[in-house]
Amino acid sequence: MDKKNVQFWKTQGFYQTRIFQKVNLHQNALIFKKTEKNGLP
């Protein structure tokens, strides 16, 4: 692989991880709200 490709994959991986983390945070917040409403542990 040339350096350009390596750089591309590094940024791709970085952005995918960031998006994944954001989605996870969002889902956790939704689950938390639901459980709060239902009064479940």
PDB file of N, CA and C in Angstrom:
ATOM      1  N   MET A   1       0.843  -1.203   0.000  1.00  0.00           N
ATOM      2  CA  MET A   1       0.000   0.000   0.000  1.00  0.00           C
ATOM      3  C   MET A   1       0.875   1.249   0.000  1.00  0.00           C
ATOM      4  N   ASP A   2       0.449   2.238  -0.756  1.00  0.00           N
ATOM      5  CA  ASP A   2       1.215   3.478  -0.721  1.00  0.00           C
ATOM      6  C   ASP A   2       0.713   4.330   0.444  1.00  0.00           C
ATOM      7  N   LYS A   3       1.440   5.389   0.731  1.00  0.00           N
ATOM      8  CA  LYS A   3       1.130   6.210   1.903  1.00  0.00           C
ATOM      9  C   LYS A   3      -0.248   6.846   1.812  1.00  0.00           C
ATOM     10  N   LYS A   4      -0.651   7.207   0.604  1.00  0.00           N
ATOM     11  CA  LYS A   4      -1.955   7.851   0.430  1.00  0.00           C
ATOM     12  C   LYS A   4      -3.070   6.903   0.878  1.00  0.00           C
ATOM     13  N   ASN A   5      -2.966   5.644   0.468  1.00  0.00           N
ATOM     14  CA  ASN A   5      -3.967   4.648   0.845  1.00  0.00           C
ATOM     15  C   ASN A   5      -4.001   4.432   2.352  1.00  0.00           C
ATOM     16  N   VAL A   6      -2.813   4.339   2.944  1.00  0.00           N
ATOM     17  CA  VAL A   6      -2.732   4.122   4.393  1.00  0.00           C
ATOM     18  C   VAL A   6      -3.430   5.274   5.112  1.00  0.00           C
ATOM     19  N   GLN A   7      -3.135   6.487   4.681  1.00  0.00           N
ATOM     20  CA  GLN A   7      -3.740   7.672   5.290  1.00  0.00           C
ATOM     21  C   GLN A   7      -5.255   7.621   5.146  1.00  0.00           C
ATOM     22  N   PHE A   8      -5.718   7.224   3.965  1.00  0.00           N
ATOM     23  CA  PHE A   8      -7.157   7.143   3.699  1.00  0.00           C
ATOM     24  C   PHE A   8      -7.819   6.166   4.656  1.00  0.00           C
ATOM     25  N   TRP A   9      -7.218   4.992   4.809  1.00  0.00           N
ATOM     26  CA  TRP A   9      -7.827   3.972   5.670  1.00  0.00           C
ATOM     27  C   TRP A   9      -7.804   4.395   7.122  1.00  0.00           C
ATOM     28  N   LYS A  10      -6.760   5.121   7.506  1.00  0.00           N
ATOM     29  CA  LYS A  10      -6.695   5.601   8.893  1.00  0.00           C
ATOM     30  C   LYS A  10      -7.843   6.568   9.159  1.00  0.00           C
ATOM     31  N   THR A  11      -8.077   7.488   8.217  1.00  0.00           N
ATOM     32  CA  THR A  11      -9.162   8.447   8.431  1.00  0.00           C
ATOM     33  C   THR A  11     -10.506   7.739   8.387  1.00  0.00           C
ATOM     34  N   GLN A  12     -10.669   6.799   7.454  1.00  0.00           N
ATOM     35  CA  GLN A  12     -11.923   6.047   7.368  1.00  0.00           C
ATOM     36  C   GLN A  12     -12.208   5.357   8.700  1.00  0.00           C
ATOM     37  N   GLY A  13     -11.218   4.668   9.212  1.00  0.00           N
ATOM     38  CA  GLY A  13     -11.363   3.959  10.477  1.00  0.00           C
ATOM     39  C   GLY A  13     -11.722   4.920  11.597  1.00  0.00           C
ATOM     40  N   PHE A  14     -11.061   6.085  11.588  1.00  0.00           N
ATOM     41  CA  PHE A  14     -11.302   7.079  12.634  1.00  0.00           C
ATOM     42  C   PHE A  14     -12.746   7.557  12.593  1.00  0.00           C
ATOM     43  N   TYR A  15     -13.205   7.917  11.404  1.00  0.00           N
ATOM     44  CA  TYR A  15     -14.568   8.441  11.289  1.00  0.00           C
ATOM     45  C   TYR A  15     -15.602   7.374  11.614  1.00  0.00           C
ATOM     46  N   GLN A  16     -15.363   6.143  11.173  1.00  0.00           N
ATOM     47  CA  GLN A  16     -16.302   5.057  11.456  1.00  0.00           C
ATOM     48  C   GLN A  16     -16.400   4.828  12.959  1.00  0.00           C
ATOM     49  N   THR A  17     -15.259   4.893  13.646  1.00  0.00           N
ATOM     50  CA  THR A  17     -15.271   4.690  15.092  1.00  0.00           C
ATOM     51  C   THR A  17     -16.053   5.801  15.765  1.00  0.00           C
ATOM     52  N   ARG A  18     -15.831   7.044  15.324  1.00  0.00           N
ATOM     53  CA  ARG A  18     -16.526   8.182  15.918  1.00  0.00           C
ATOM     54  C   ARG A  18     -18.032   8.053  15.723  1.00  0.00           C
ATOM     55  N   ILE A  19     -18.454   7.692  14.507  1.00  0.00           N
ATOM     56  CA  ILE A  19     -19.880   7.542  14.212  1.00  0.00           C
ATOM     57  C   ILE A  19     -20.456   6.422  15.072  1.00  0.00           C
ATOM     58  N   PHE A  20     -19.731   5.323  15.163  1.00  0.00           N
ATOM     59  CA  PHE A  20     -20.177   4.173  15.955  1.00  0.00           C
ATOM     60  C   PHE A  20     -20.370   4.576  17.414  1.00  0.00           C
ATOM     61  N   GLN A  21     -19.418   5.342  17.956  1.00  0.00           N
ATOM     62  CA  GLN A  21     -19.508   5.784  19.345  1.00  0.00           C
ATOM     63  C   GLN A  21     -20.722   6.685  19.545  1.00  0.00           C
ATOM     64  N   LYS A  22     -20.955   7.595  18.590  1.00  0.00           N
ATOM     65  CA  LYS A  22     -22.103   8.500  18.695  1.00  0.00           C
ATOM     66  C   LYS A  22     -23.403   7.716  18.684  1.00  0.00           C
ATOM     67  N   VAL A  23     -23.510   6.750  17.780  1.00  0.00           N
ATOM     68  CA  VAL A  23     -24.723   5.928  17.691  1.00  0.00           C
ATOM     69  C   VAL A  23     -24.924   5.181  19.007  1.00  0.00           C
ATOM     70  N   ASN A  24     -23.838   4.620  19.534  1.00  0.00           N
ATOM     71  CA  ASN A  24     -23.917   3.887  20.797  1.00  0.00           C
ATOM     72  C   ASN A  24     -24.404   4.785  21.920  1.00  0.00           C
ATOM     73  N   LEU A  25     -23.849   5.990  22.014  1.00  0.00           N
ATOM     74  CA  LEU A  25     -24.257   6.934  23.052  1.00  0.00           C
ATOM     75  C   LEU A  25     -25.734   7.250  22.917  1.00  0.00           C
ATOM     76  N   HIS A  26     -26.173   7.461  21.686  1.00  0.00           N
ATOM     77  CA  HIS A  26     -27.568   7.801  21.421  1.00  0.00           C
ATOM     78  C   HIS A  26     -28.483   6.661  21.858  1.00  0.00           C
ATOM     79  N   GLN A  27     -28.124   5.434  21.493  1.00  0.00           N
ATOM     80  CA  GLN A  27     -28.928   4.261  21.850  1.00  0.00           C
ATOM     81  C   GLN A  27     -28.973   4.087  23.363  1.00  0.00           C
ATOM     82  N   ASN A  28     -27.835   4.275  24.021  1.00  0.00           N
ATOM     83  CA  ASN A  28     -27.782   4.143  25.477  1.00  0.00           C
ATOM     84  C   ASN A  28     -28.683   5.171  26.138  1.00  0.00           C
ATOM     85  N   ALA A  29     -28.685   6.384  25.620  1.00  0.00           N
ATOM     86  CA  ALA A  29     -29.532   7.443  26.170  1.00  0.00           C
ATOM     87  C   ALA A  29     -31.005   7.072  26.013  1.00  0.00           C
ATOM     88  N   LEU A  30     -31.369   6.538  24.845  1.00  0.00           N
ATOM     89  CA  LEU A  30     -32.759   6.130  24.607  1.00  0.00           C
ATOM     90  C   LEU A  30     -33.159   5.021  25.572  1.00  0.00           C
ATOM     91  N   ILE A  31     -32.293   4.029  25.724  1.00  0.00           N
ATOM     92  CA  ILE A  31     -32.579   2.906  26.624  1.00  0.00           C
ATOM     93  C   ILE A  31     -32.731   3.430  28.052  1.00  0.00           C
ATOM     94  N   PHE A  32     -31.872   4.349  28.429  1.00  0.00           N
ATOM     95  CA  PHE A  32     -31.913   4.906  29.779  1.00  0.00           C
ATOM     96  C   PHE A  32     -33.234   5.630  30.020  1.00  0.00           C
ATOM     97  N   LYS A  33     -33.671   6.413  29.039  1.00  0.00           N
ATOM     98  CA  LYS A  33     -34.941   7.142  29.156  1.00  0.00           C
ATOM     99  C   LYS A  33     -36.108   6.168  29.293  1.00  0.00           C
ATOM    100  N   LYS A  34     -36.082   5.114  28.484  1.00  0.00           N
ATOM    101  CA  LYS A  34     -37.160   4.118  28.528  1.00  0.00           C
ATOM    102  C   LYS A  34     -37.222   3.458  29.904  1.00  0.00           C
ATOM    103  N   THR A  35     -36.075   3.015  30.398  1.00  0.00           N
ATOM    104  CA  THR A  35     -36.055   2.326  31.693  1.00  0.00           C
ATOM    105  C   THR A  35     -36.457   3.294  32.799  1.00  0.00           C
ATOM    106  N   GLU A  36     -36.058   4.550  32.675  1.00  0.00           N
ATOM    107  CA  GLU A  36     -36.418   5.559  33.669  1.00  0.00           C
ATOM    108  C   GLU A  36     -37.935   5.692  33.726  1.00  0.00           C
ATOM    109  N   LYS A  37     -38.546   5.733  32.552  1.00  0.00           N
ATOM    110  CA  LYS A  37     -39.995   5.908  32.447  1.00  0.00           C
ATOM    111  C   LYS A  37     -40.727   4.697  33.029  1.00  0.00           C
ATOM    112  N   ASN A  38     -40.227   3.508  32.726  1.00  0.00           N
ATOM    113  CA  ASN A  38     -40.883   2.275  33.172  1.00  0.00           C
ATOM    114  C   ASN A  38     -40.542   1.940  34.622  1.00  0.00           C
ATOM    115  N   GLY A  39     -39.532   2.597  35.151  1.00  0.00           N
ATOM    116  CA  GLY A  39     -39.123   2.323  36.522  1.00  0.00           C
ATOM    117  C   GLY A  39     -38.409   0.995  36.667  1.00  0.00           C
ATOM    118  N   LEU A  40     -37.805   0.518  35.589  1.00  0.00           N
ATOM    119  CA  LEU A  40     -37.056  -0.741  35.636  1.00  0.00           C
ATOM    120  C   LEU A  40     -35.620  -0.474  36.078  1.00  0.00           C
ATOM    121  N   PRO A  41     -35.004  -1.445  36.733  1.00  0.00           N
ATOM    122  CA  PRO A  41     -33.607  -1.267  37.167  1.00  0.00           C
ATOM    123  C   PRO A  41     -32.644  -1.191  35.986  1.00  0.00           C
TER     124      PRO A  41
END
